[in-house]
CSV table of C-alpha atoms in Angstrom, one decimal:
chain,number,residue,atom,x,y,z
C,145,MET,CA,118.7,125.4,128.3
C,146,THR,CA,115.0,125.7,128.2
C,147,PRO,CA,113.8,126.2,124.5
C,148,ARG,CA,112.3,129.6,123.8
C,149,ILE,CA,108.5,129.5,123.6
C,150,PRO,CA,107.1,131.5,120.7
C,151,SER,CA,105.7,134.9,121.5
C,152,HIS,CA,104.3,136.3,118.2
C,153,ASP,CA,101.6,137.9,120.4
C,154,ALA,CA,100.1,137.4,123.8
C,155,GLY,CA,97.8,134.6,122.6
C,156,LEU,CA,100.2,132.3,120.8
C,157,ALA,CA,102.6,131.6,123.6
C,158,PRO,CA,100.1,130.1,126.1
C,159,THR,CA,98.3,128.2,123.3
C,160,PHE,CA,101.6,126.7,122.2
C,161,ARG,CA,102.4,125.7,125.8
C,162,ASP,CA,99.0,124.1,126.1
C,163,PHE,CA,99.6,122.2,122.9
C,164,VAL,CA,102.9,120.8,124.1
C,165,ASP,CA,101.3,119.8,127.4
C,166,ALA,CA,98.6,118.0,125.5
C,167,LEU,CA,101.2,116.0,123.6
C,168,ARG,CA,103.0,115.2,126.9
C,169,VAL,CA,99.9,113.5,128.3
C,170,GLY,CA,98.7,112.0,125.0
C,171,ASP,CA,95.4,114.0,124.9
C,172,PRO,CA,93.1,112.1,122.5
C,173,ARG,CA,91.4,115.4,121.6
C,174,VAL,CA,94.5,117.3,120.6
C,175,VAL,CA,93.3,117.8,117.0
C,176,GLU,CA,89.8,119.1,118.1
C,177,ARG,CA,91.5,121.5,120.6
C,178,PHE,CA,94.3,122.9,118.5
C,179,PHE,CA,93.7,122.4,114.7
C,180,VAL,CA,91.7,124.7,112.3
C,181,PRO,CA,88.3,123.1,111.6
C,182,GLY,CA,88.5,123.5,107.9
C,183,GLU,CA,88.6,121.6,104.6
C,184,GLN,CA,92.2,122.6,103.9
C,185,THR,CA,93.6,121.6,107.3
C,186,LEU,CA,96.7,119.4,106.6
C,187,LEU,CA,98.6,116.7,108.4
C,188,GLY,CA,101.7,115.1,106.9
C,189,ARG,CA,103.9,112.4,108.3
C,190,ALA,CA,105.8,109.4,107.3
C,191,GLY,CA,102.6,107.4,106.7
C,192,GLY,CA,101.3,109.9,104.2
C,193,MET,CA,99.2,113.1,103.9
C,194,VAL,CA,95.7,113.8,105.2
C,195,VAL,CA,93.7,116.8,104.1
C,196,GLY,CA,90.6,118.1,105.8
C,197,PHE,CA,89.8,118.5,109.5
C,198,ALA,CA,87.5,115.4,109.8
C,199,ALA,CA,90.1,113.2,108.0
C,200,VAL,CA,92.8,114.5,110.3
C,201,VAL,CA,90.7,113.7,113.4
C,202,GLU,CA,90.1,110.1,112.2
C,203,ALA,CA,93.8,109.7,111.2
C,204,VAL,CA,95.0,110.8,114.6
C,205,ARG,CA,92.4,108.6,116.4
C,206,ALA,CA,93.8,105.6,114.4
C,207,ASP,CA,97.5,106.6,114.9
C,208,PRO,CA,97.9,109.3,117.6
C,209,LEU,CA,100.4,112.0,117.4
C,210,PRO,CA,103.7,111.2,119.3
C,211,VAL,CA,103.9,111.7,123.0
C,212,ILE,CA,106.5,114.3,123.9
C,213,GLU,CA,108.8,113.8,126.9
C,214,ASP,CA,110.4,117.2,126.6
C,215,LEU,CA,111.3,119.8,124.1
C,216,VAL,CA,114.8,120.0,122.8
C,217,GLN,CA,114.7,123.0,120.5
C,218,THR,CA,112.2,125.4,118.9
C,219,HIS,CA,112.5,127.8,116.0
C,220,GLN,CA,109.8,130.3,114.9
C,221,ARG,CA,109.3,132.4,111.8
C,222,GLU,CA,106.5,135.0,111.6
C,223,ILE,CA,104.5,134.9,108.4
C,224,GLY,CA,102.5,138.1,108.3
C,225,PRO,CA,100.4,139.4,111.1
C,226,ALA,CA,98.2,136.3,111.4
C,227,GLY,CA,100.7,133.4,110.9
C,228,THR,CA,103.7,131.8,112.5
C,229,LEU,CA,105.7,128.8,111.4
C,230,ILE,CA,107.2,126.8,114.3
C,231,THR,CA,109.6,123.9,114.0
C,232,LEU,CA,110.4,121.9,117.2
C,233,THR,CA,112.4,118.9,118.1
C,234,HIS,CA,111.4,116.8,121.0
C,235,ARG,CA,112.6,113.8,122.9
C,236,ALA,CA,110.3,110.7,122.9
C,237,PRO,CA,109.7,108.7,126.1
C,238,SER,CA,110.9,105.5,124.3
C,239,GLY,CA,114.1,107.3,123.1
C,240,GLY,CA,115.1,109.1,119.9
C,241,ARG,CA,114.0,112.5,118.7
C,242,GLY,CA,111.1,113.6,116.7
C,243,VAL,CA,110.5,116.8,114.6
C,244,MET,CA,107.3,118.8,114.0
C,245,THR,CA,106.8,121.8,111.8
C,246,LEU,CA,103.5,123.6,112.6
C,247,LEU,CA,101.9,126.5,110.7
C,248,TRP,CA,99.8,128.4,113.2
C,249,GLU,CA,97.1,130.8,112.1
C,250,ARG,CA,95.2,133.4,114.1
C,251,THR,CA,91.5,132.7,113.8
C,252,ALA,CA,88.4,134.1,115.4
C,253,GLU,CA,88.7,131.4,118.1
C,254,GLY,CA,92.4,132.1,118.7
C,255,TRP,CA,95.6,130.5,117.4
C,256,ARG,CA,95.1,127.2,115.7
C,257,ILE,CA,97.2,124.8,113.6
C,258,ALA,CA,96.4,124.9,109.9
C,259,SER,CA,99.2,122.5,108.7
C,260,ALA,CA,101.4,120.1,110.6
C,261,GLN,CA,104.3,117.9,109.4
C,262,VAL,CA,105.1,115.3,112.1
C,263,ASP,CA,108.2,113.2,111.9
C,264,ALA,CA,108.2,110.9,114.9
C,265,PRO,CA,110.7,108.1,115.7
C,266,LEU,CA,109.2,104.8,114.8
C,267,PRO,CA,109.2,102.1,117.4
C,268,ALA,CA,111.9,99.4,116.8
C,269,LEU,CA,109.1,96.8,116.6
C,270,ASP,CA,105.6,98.0,115.8
C,271,PRO,CA,103.5,95.0,117.1
C,272,ARG,CA,100.7,95.8,114.6
C,273,ILE,CA,103.2,95.0,111.8
C,274,TRP,CA,105.7,92.6,113.3
C,275,ARG,CA,105.2,89.6,115.5
C,276,GLU,CA,108.9,89.0,115.7
C,277,ALA,CA,111.8,90.9,114.0
C,278,GLY,CA,115.5,91.2,114.1
C,279,SER,CA,118.4,93.0,112.5
C,280,PRO,CA,118.1,90.7,110.6
C,281,LEU,CA,116.2,87.8,112.1
C,282,VAL,CA,117.8,85.4,109.7
C,283,ASP,CA,121.0,86.1,107.6
C,284,PRO,CA,121.3,85.3,103.9
C,285,LEU,CA,122.3,81.8,102.9
C,286,GLY,CA,123.9,82.8,99.6
C,287,SER,CA,124.1,85.5,97.0
C,288,GLY,CA,122.0,86.3,94.0
C,289,PRO,CA,119.3,88.5,92.5
C,290,LEU,CA,117.9,89.4,96.0
C,291,ASP,CA,121.2,90.6,97.5
C,292,GLY,CA,120.7,93.2,100.2
C,293,ARG,CA,116.9,93.0,100.2
C,294,GLY,CA,114.9,92.4,103.4
C,295,VAL,CA,111.9,90.0,103.5
C,296,ALA,CA,108.8,90.3,105.7
C,297,VAL,CA,107.4,86.8,106.0
C,298,ALA,CA,103.7,86.4,106.8
C,299,ASP,CA,103.1,84.3,109.9
C,300,VAL,CA,101.7,81.4,107.9
C,301,ILE,CA,105.2,80.5,106.6
C,302,ARG,CA,107.6,78.5,108.7
C,303,VAL,CA,111.0,79.8,109.6
C,304,ALA,CA,113.5,77.4,111.2
C,305,GLY,CA,113.8,77.9,115.0
C,306,HIS,CA,110.7,80.2,115.2
C,307,ARG,CA,107.1,79.5,116.0
C,308,THR,CA,104.2,80.0,113.5
C,309,GLY,CA,101.2,81.8,115.0
C,310,LEU,CA,98.7,82.2,112.1
C,311,GLY,CA,97.6,85.5,113.5
C,312,ASN,CA,96.0,83.9,116.5
C,313,ALA,CA,97.4,84.1,120.1
C,314,ALA,CA,96.0,80.7,121.1
C,315,VAL,CA,97.6,79.0,118.0
C,316,LEU,CA,100.9,80.8,118.8
C,317,ALA,CA,100.9,79.7,122.5
C,318,ALA,CA,100.4,76.1,121.5
C,319,SER,CA,103.0,76.1,118.7
C,320,THR,CA,106.6,74.9,118.9
C,321,PRO,CA,109.7,76.2,116.9
C,322,ALA,CA,109.8,74.9,113.4
C,323,ALA,CA,112.5,72.3,112.6
C,324,GLY,CA,113.1,73.8,109.2
C,325,SER,CA,112.1,76.7,107.0
C,326,ALA,CA,109.5,76.7,104.2
C,327,ALA,CA,110.9,76.1,100.7
C,328,VAL,CA,110.1,79.7,99.7
C,329,VAL,CA,112.0,81.1,102.7
C,330,THR,CA,115.1,79.0,101.9
C,331,ALA,CA,114.9,80.0,98.2
C,332,THR,CA,114.9,83.8,99.0
C,333,LEU,CA,117.7,83.4,101.5
C,334,ARG,CA,119.8,81.5,99.0
C,335,ALA,CA,119.2,84.3,96.5
C,336,GLY,CA,120.8,86.8,98.9
C,337,ALA,CA,117.8,88.2,100.8
C,338,HIS,CA,117.8,88.4,104.6
C,339,LEU,CA,114.7,87.8,106.7
C,340,VAL,CA,113.7,90.9,108.6
C,341,GLY,CA,111.0,89.2,110.6
C,342,LEU,CA,107.6,87.4,110.9
C,343,ALA,CA,104.7,89.7,110.1
C,344,GLN,CA,101.3,89.9,111.7
C,345,LEU,CA,98.2,88.8,109.8
C,346,GLU,CA,94.5,88.7,110.3
C,347,ASP,CA,93.2,85.8,112.4
C,348,LEU,CA,94.0,82.4,110.6
C,349,ALA,CA,94.6,84.5,107.4
C,350,LEU,CA,90.9,84.8,107.1
C,351,GLY,CA,89.5,88.3,106.8
C,352,GLY,CA,89.5,91.4,104.6
C,353,THR,CA,90.3,94.4,106.9
C,354,GLY,CA,93.8,93.7,108.1
C,355,ALA,CA,92.9,93.9,111.8
C,356,GLY,CA,95.1,91.4,113.6
C,357,GLY,CA,95.2,90.5,117.3
C,358,ALA,CA,97.8,93.2,117.9
C,359,GLY,CA,95.7,95.9,116.1
C,360,MET,CA,95.4,97.1,112.6
C,361,PRO,CA,98.6,98.3,110.9
C,362,ILE,CA,98.7,101.8,109.6
C,363,ASN,CA,98.3,102.2,105.9
C,364,ALA,CA,101.4,104.1,104.8
C,365,ARG,CA,99.7,105.6,101.7
C,366,ALA,CA,96.4,106.5,103.4
C,367,VAL,CA,96.7,106.7,107.2
C,368,ASP,CA,93.0,107.2,107.8
C,369,ARG,CA,92.2,104.0,105.9
C,370,ILE,CA,92.5,100.3,106.4
C,371,PRO,CA,95.5,98.4,105.1
C,372,GLY,CA,93.2,95.6,103.9
C,373,GLY,CA,93.5,91.9,103.6
C,374,ALA,CA,94.9,89.0,105.7
C,375,MET,CA,98.5,89.7,104.7
C,376,SER,CA,98.4,93.4,105.7
C,377,GLY,CA,101.3,93.0,108.2
C,378,ALA,CA,103.8,91.9,105.6
C,379,THR,CA,102.6,94.4,103.0
C,380,ALA,CA,102.6,97.2,105.6
C,381,ALA,CA,106.2,96.4,106.5
C,382,VAL,CA,107.1,97.0,102.8
C,383,ALA,CA,104.9,100.1,102.4
C,384,HIS,CA,106.6,101.6,105.5
C,385,GLY,CA,110.1,100.8,104.1
C,386,GLN,CA,110.9,98.4,106.9
C,387,ALA,CA,111.3,95.5,104.4
C,388,ASP,CA,111.7,95.2,100.6
C,389,ILE,CA,109.6,92.1,100.0
C,390,ALA,CA,106.4,90.8,101.5
C,391,LEU,CA,106.1,87.1,101.2
C,392,GLY,CA,102.8,85.4,101.9
C,393,THR,CA,99.8,83.6,100.4
C,394,ASP,CA,96.8,84.7,98.4
C,395,SER,CA,93.6,82.8,98.3
C,396,GLY,CA,91.2,85.5,97.2
C,397,GLY,CA,93.0,88.9,97.5
C,398,SER,CA,94.7,88.1,100.8
C,399,LEU,CA,97.9,89.8,99.6
C,400,LEU,CA,96.9,91.5,96.4
C,401,VAL,CA,94.2,93.6,98.0
C,402,PRO,CA,96.4,95.1,100.7
C,403,ALA,CA,99.1,95.6,98.0
C,404,ALA,CA,96.6,97.7,96.0
C,405,TYR,CA,95.4,99.6,99.1
C,406,GLN,CA,99.0,100.4,100.1
C,407,GLY,CA,100.4,101.4,96.7
C,408,LEU,CA,102.5,98.3,96.1
C,409,PHE,CA,103.2,95.9,93.2
C,410,GLY,CA,102.0,92.4,93.9
C,411,LEU,CA,102.1,89.0,92.2
C,412,ARG,CA,100.0,85.9,92.9
C,413,SER,CA,101.7,82.9,91.4
C,414,THR,CA,100.1,80.2,89.3
C,415,HIS,CA,98.5,77.8,91.7
C,416,GLY,CA,101.0,75.0,92.6
C,417,ALA,CA,103.9,76.6,90.7
C,418,VAL,CA,105.7,77.7,93.9
C,419,SER,CA,106.0,75.0,96.6
C,420,THR,CA,103.8,75.4,99.6
C,421,ASP,CA,106.0,73.0,101.6
C,422,GLY,CA,106.2,74.6,105.1
C,423,VAL,CA,103.3,77.0,104.4
C,424,THR,CA,99.9,76.8,106.2
C,425,THR,CA,97.3,77.4,103.6
C,426,LEU,CA,93.7,78.5,104.4
C,427,ALA,CA,92.1,76.8,101.4
C,428,PRO,CA,94.6,74.5,99.7
C,429,SER,CA,92.8,74.4,96.3
C,430,LEU,CA,92.8,78.3,96.2
C,431,ASP,CA,95.9,79.4,98.0
C,432,ALA,CA,99.1,80.3,96.0
C,433,VAL,CA,102.3,81.8,97.2
C,434,ALA,CA,102.4,85.6,96.6
C,435,TRP,CA,104.7,88.5,97.1
C,436,ALA,CA,104.6,92.4,97.1
C,437,THR,CA,107.2,95.0,96.6
C,438,ARG,CA,107.5,98.8,96.3
C,439,ASP,CA,109.1,98.6,92.8
C,440,LEU,CA,108.7,96.5,89.7
C,441,ALA,CA,112.4,95.5,89.5
C,442,THR,CA,112.3,93.8,92.9
C,443,LEU,CA,109.0,92.1,92.0
C,444,ALA,CA,110.7,90.7,88.9
C,445,ALA,CA,113.7,89.6,90.9
C,446,VAL,CA,111.5,87.6,93.3
C,447,THR,CA,109.7,86.1,90.4
C,448,THR,CA,112.9,85.0,88.8
C,449,THR,CA,114.0,83.5,92.1
C,450,LEU,CA,110.9,81.6,93.0
C,451,LEU,CA,109.8,80.7,89.4
C,452,ALA,CA,113.2,80.0,87.8
C,453,GLU,CA,112.0,76.9,85.9
C,454,SER,CA,108.3,77.7,85.3
C,455,GLY,CA,105.8,80.4,84.6
C,456,ARG,CA,107.0,81.3,81.1
C,457,ARG,CA,103.9,80.9,79.0
C,458,GLU,CA,103.3,83.8,76.6
C,459,PRO,CA,99.7,85.1,76.3
C,460,ASP,CA,98.7,86.5,72.9
C,461,GLU,CA,96.2,89.2,73.7
C,462,VAL,CA,94.7,91.5,76.4
C,463,LEU,CA,91.1,91.3,77.3
C,464,LEU,CA,88.9,94.2,78.5
C,465,CYS,CA,85.4,93.6,79.9
C,466,PRO,CA,83.3,96.7,80.4
C,467,ASP,CA,80.8,95.0,82.7
C,468,LEU,CA,83.6,93.7,84.9
C,469,LEU,CA,85.2,97.1,85.1
C,470,ARG,CA,81.9,98.7,86.1
C,471,ILE,CA,81.9,96.7,89.3
C,472,ALA,CA,84.4,99.2,90.6
C,473,ASP,CA,83.7,102.8,91.6
C,474,PRO,CA,84.1,105.7,89.2
C,475,ASP,CA,87.3,107.0,90.8
C,476,VAL,CA,88.9,103.6,90.5
C,477,LEU,CA,87.9,103.4,86.8
C,478,ARG,CA,89.3,106.8,86.1
C,479,ALA,CA,92.7,105.7,87.5
C,480,ILE,CA,92.5,102.6,85.3
C,481,ASP,CA,91.5,104.6,82.2
C,482,ALA,CA,94.8,106.4,82.5
C,483,ILE,CA,96.3,103.2,81.1
C,484,THR,CA,93.5,101.5,79.1
C,485,GLY,CA,92.5,104.8,77.5
C,486,ARG,CA,95.8,105.1,75.7
C,487,TRP,CA,96.5,101.5,75.0
C,488,ASP,CA,98.9,100.8,72.2
C,489,ASN,CA,98.6,97.6,70.3
C,490,GLU,CA,102.4,97.4,70.3
C,491,VAL,CA,102.1,96.6,74.0
C,492,ALA,CA,99.7,93.8,73.3
C,493,PRO,CA,96.6,93.4,71.1
C,494,LEU,CA,93.4,94.5,73.0
C,495,ARG,CA,90.1,92.8,72.6
C,496,MET,CA,86.7,93.6,74.2
C,497,ILE,CA,84.8,90.6,75.7
C,498,ASP,CA,81.4,90.1,77.3
C,499,LEU,CA,81.3,88.7,80.9
C,500,PRO,CA,77.9,89.2,82.5
C,501,ARG,CA,77.7,90.5,86.1
C,502,SER,CA,75.6,87.4,87.0
C,503,THR,CA,78.5,85.1,85.9
C,504,VAL,CA,81.0,87.0,88.1
C,505,ALA,CA,78.5,87.0,91.0
C,506,GLY,CA,78.2,83.2,90.7
C,507,TRP,CA,81.9,82.8,90.7
C,508,GLY,CA,82.0,84.9,93.9
C,509,ASP,CA,79.5,82.7,95.6
C,510,THR,CA,81.4,79.5,94.6
C,511,PHE,CA,84.7,81.0,95.8
C,512,ARG,CA,83.2,81.8,99.2
C,513,ASP,CA,81.8,78.3,99.6
C,514,VAL,CA,85.0,76.6,98.6
C,515,ARG,CA,87.0,78.9,100.9
C,516,ASP,CA,84.7,78.3,103.9
C,517,LEU,CA,84.5,74.5,103.2
C,518,GLU,CA,88.3,74.1,103.1
C,519,ALA,CA,89.0,76.5,106.0
C,520,ALA,CA,86.6,74.5,108.1
C,521,GLY,CA,88.5,71.3,107.1
C,522,GLN,CA,91.8,73.0,108.2
C,523,TYR,CA,90.6,74.7,111.4
C,524,GLY,CA,87.0,73.5,112.2
C,525,ASP,CA,87.9,71.1,115.0
C,526,TRP,CA,90.3,73.6,116.5
C,527,ALA,CA,87.7,76.3,116.4
C,528,LEU,CA,85.1,74.1,118.2
C,529,ALA,CA,87.7,73.6,121.0
C,530,HIS,CA,88.5,77.3,121.2
C,531,PRO,CA,85.2,79.2,120.8
C,532,ASP,CA,86.5,82.3,122.6
C,533,ASP,CA,89.7,82.6,120.5
C,534,LEU,CA,88.2,83.6,117.2
C,535,GLY,CA,86.9,86.9,115.7
C,536,GLN,CA,83.3,87.1,114.5
C,537,GLU,CA,84.2,87.1,110.8
C,538,GLN,CA,86.4,84.0,111.2
C,539,GLU,CA,83.9,82.1,113.3
C,540,ALA,CA,81.1,82.8,110.8
C,541,ALA,CA,83.2,81.5,107.9
C,542,LEU,CA,84.1,78.3,109.8
C,543,ARG,CA,80.5,77.8,110.9
C,544,SER,CA,79.5,78.1,107.2
C,545,GLY,CA,82.2,75.7,106.2
C,546,ARG,CA,81.1,73.1,108.8
C,547,ALA,CA,77.5,73.3,107.5
C,548,LEU,CA,78.7,72.8,103.9
C,549,ALA,CA,80.8,69.8,105.0
C,550,THR,CA,77.7,68.2,106.5
C,551,ASP,CA,75.3,68.8,103.6
C,552,GLY,CA,76.7,70.4,100.5
C,553,ALA,CA,80.4,69.4,99.9
C,554,GLU,CA,79.7,67.5,96.7
C,555,ARG,CA,77.6,70.4,95.3
C,556,VAL,CA,80.4,72.9,96.2
C,557,ARG,CA,83.0,70.7,94.4
C,558,ARG,CA,80.9,70.5,91.3
C,559,ALA,CA,80.4,74.2,91.3
C,560,GLN,CA,84.1,74.7,91.7
C,561,ALA,CA,85.0,72.5,88.8
C,562,ALA,CA,82.4,74.3,86.6
C,563,ALA,CA,83.7,77.7,87.7
C,564,ARG,CA,87.3,76.8,87.0
C,565,ALA,CA,86.4,75.7,83.5
C,566,SER,CA,84.4,78.9,82.9
C,567,VAL,CA,87.2,81.2,84.1
C,568,ALA,CA,89.7,79.3,81.9
C,569,GLU,CA,87.4,79.7,78.9
C,570,ALA,CA,86.9,83.4,79.5
C,571,VAL,CA,90.6,84.1,79.8
C,572,GLY,CA,91.8,81.6,77.2
C,573,ASN,CA,95.4,82.6,76.3
C,574,GLY,CA,94.8,86.2,77.1
C,575,VAL,CA,95.4,88.6,80.0
C,576,LEU,CA,92.2,89.9,81.6
C,577,LEU,CA,92.3,93.4,83.0
C,578,VAL,CA,90.5,93.5,86.4
C,579,PRO,CA,90.3,96.2,89.0
C,580,ALA,CA,92.4,95.0,92.0
C,581,THR,CA,89.7,96.5,94.3
C,582,ALA,CA,86.3,97.9,93.7
C,583,THR,CA,86.9,100.9,95.9
C,584,VAL,CA,89.7,102.9,97.5
C,585,ALA,CA,90.6,101.5,100.9
C,586,PRO,CA,87.6,102.0,103.3
C,587,THR,CA,88.2,104.3,106.3
C,588,ARG,CA,89.3,102.6,109.5
C,589,ASP,CA,85.8,102.5,110.9
C,590,LEU,CA,85.0,100.3,107.8
C,591,GLY,CA,82.4,102.7,106.4
C,592,GLY,CA,79.2,101.0,107.7
C,593,ALA,CA,76.8,99.4,105.2
C,594,ALA,CA,78.5,101.2,102.2
C,595,GLY,CA,81.8,99.8,103.3
C,596,ARG,CA,80.4,96.3,103.5
C,597,ARG,CA,79.0,96.6,100.0
C,598,GLY,CA,82.3,97.9,98.7
C,599,ARG,CA,84.2,95.0,100.2
C,600,HIS,CA,81.7,92.5,98.7
C,601,ARG,CA,82.3,94.0,95.2
C,602,THR,CA,86.1,93.7,95.9
C,603,ALA,CA,85.6,90.1,96.8
C,604,LEU,CA,83.9,89.4,93.5
C,605,LEU,CA,86.8,90.8,91.6
C,606,SER,CA,89.6,89.2,93.6
C,607,ALA,CA,87.9,85.7,93.4
C,608,ILE,CA,88.4,85.3,89.6
C,609,GLY,CA,92.1,84.4,89.5
C,610,PRO,CA,92.1,82.0,92.5
C,611,LEU,CA,89.1,80.1,91.2
C,612,GLY,CA,90.9,79.5,88.0
C,613,GLY,CA,94.3,78.9,89.7
C,614,LEU,CA,95.6,81.8,87.5
C,615,PRO,CA,98.5,84.1,88.2
C,616,ALA,CA,98.0,87.8,88.6
C,617,VAL,CA,100.1,91.0,88.8
C,618,THR,CA,98.7,94.0,90.6
C,619,ILE,CA,99.9,97.4,89.4
C,620,PRO,CA,99.6,100.4,91.9
C,621,LEU,CA,97.7,103.4,90.6
C,622,ALA,CA,96.4,106.6,92.2
C,623,THR,CA,93.0,108.3,92.1
C,624,ARG,CA,92.6,112.0,91.6
C,625,ARG,CA,92.6,112.3,95.4
C,626,ARG,CA,96.0,110.5,95.4
C,627,LEU,CA,94.5,107.5,97.1
C,628,PRO,CA,96.0,104.1,96.1
C,629,VAL,CA,94.1,101.6,94.0
C,630,GLY,CA,95.3,98.9,91.6
C,631,LEU,CA,94.9,97.2,88.3
C,632,SER,CA,95.3,93.4,88.2
C,633,LEU,CA,96.5,91.6,85.1
C,634,VAL,CA,95.1,88.0,85.3
C,635,GLY,CA,96.8,85.7,82.9
C,636,PRO,CA,96.5,82.1,81.8
C,637,LEU,CA,98.2,79.3,83.8
C,638,GLY,CA,101.9,79.6,83.8
C,639,SER,CA,102.1,83.1,82.5
C,640,ASP,CA,103.7,84.7,85.6
C,641,HIS,CA,106.9,86.0,83.9
C,642,ALA,CA,104.9,87.3,80.9
C,643,LEU,CA,102.7,89.3,83.3
C,644,VAL,CA,105.7,91.0,84.8
C,645,ALA,CA,107.1,91.8,81.3
C,646,LEU,CA,103.7,93.1,80.2
C,647,THR,CA,103.6,95.3,83.2
C,648,ARG,CA,107.0,96.7,82.4
C,649,ARG,CA,106.0,97.6,78.9
C,650,LEU,CA,102.6,99.0,80.0
C,651,LEU,CA,104.1,101.3,82.5
C,652,ALA,CA,107.0,102.7,80.5
C,653,GLY,CA,106.8,106.4,81.2
C,654,GLU,CA,103.6,106.1,83.2
C,655,ARG,CA,103.4,108.9,85.8
C,656,THR,CA,100.2,107.9,87.7
C,657,VAL,CA,101.8,104.9,89.5
C,658,PHE,CA,103.1,105.4,93.0
C,659,ALA,CA,106.9,105.6,93.1
């Protein structure tokens, strides 16, 4: 039976038919043609909520509305003389059924959509998130604190019988199946977890936007904004509910930045505390194994699994540096103030410290030089042999690293040693509060010059822990616009478990954190 087309008045029925036809052919201008061009225009879907016509346009350009094969059912309810609510179910070309609820309003230009809730069937394998996945891809090897939890493994970590691609098609094509799994994979499987799949990452795990070769994953908390960071595939899998744990590496925000942008908890472990056997690291002296989850309980369970015998140092104070906080935008600071403004010394003693912006900037320069130098040591020869297989950002970093290796390596190592000592002195046996990012996630067009400046400030903040080899926990927060940001707790060497415990005490009853 053909579903009934709404007929509130003579104008709505043909407009609705045109809208359905536009969805059938995947019209890229469907929003411009059929949505109300106003500040309160609303689009909601599994990835989140977008408010404002311009934001809806950008969100749909990044992640188009689903293509309709045919309608299955429609239902309408008139809301006064100038409004009609329509709910429809449709069949998707790839199988499955989707649902849309549309609030149509009569305007001077005719009937337009003021609000849309779109629930579309997800593809079984979104190539922007997953390079390879199964149900599961690898079964558990035992039982323990991770029973029933699914893991998304970033494609820098070896899994027995599967290839490792490092986010690069040429690397993947030349790779062979691994003879064995990385130690961290084996540990999680023995603790009861199952492996959902190998997640996409930015080329060679080098970059800050999350745009891999298969495209940029959708940010589940802010669909018109970037997921951010090299490990954005694994974190996106968790944010979309397709996995419970993102397992990867963090050299300077590779995992903690996308965790903050996507509303997740994240932990970067003390450098060297978790084995990197079977893990390809971008910069070995900076990289540490890291993980992200939707909830603190799962983060704690992973920490217990991977740091069963270490990471139990107890800090004795919390450090707050106003100059460091001011690197972040005001809306980020307001979200952080929701916690720091009501700090109770029963959580931990709080002490103000001075850390000049020039010192932090110097640390950022040193971090970049170390990363580029070591990345060139890892991939420089390969890059020279594959000049057409790298993105611009990756090629520029490797070119910088090759130049430093020729004339400057000794200077970089001296600066690194000095910076490590300086970070250790600043943190002492305390926990330094650091904005996880300087801004909310940039829009998917990267925001031009302002976006570049914002990413530079984020890089300054995310370099502090890795330079010192220090652990960090990132706590998800929300701005007044409900955009995700984060607060990082950077602790002394070996304080991984204490950071999780401090987070638990800090967030008791906190309502501003994403659930």
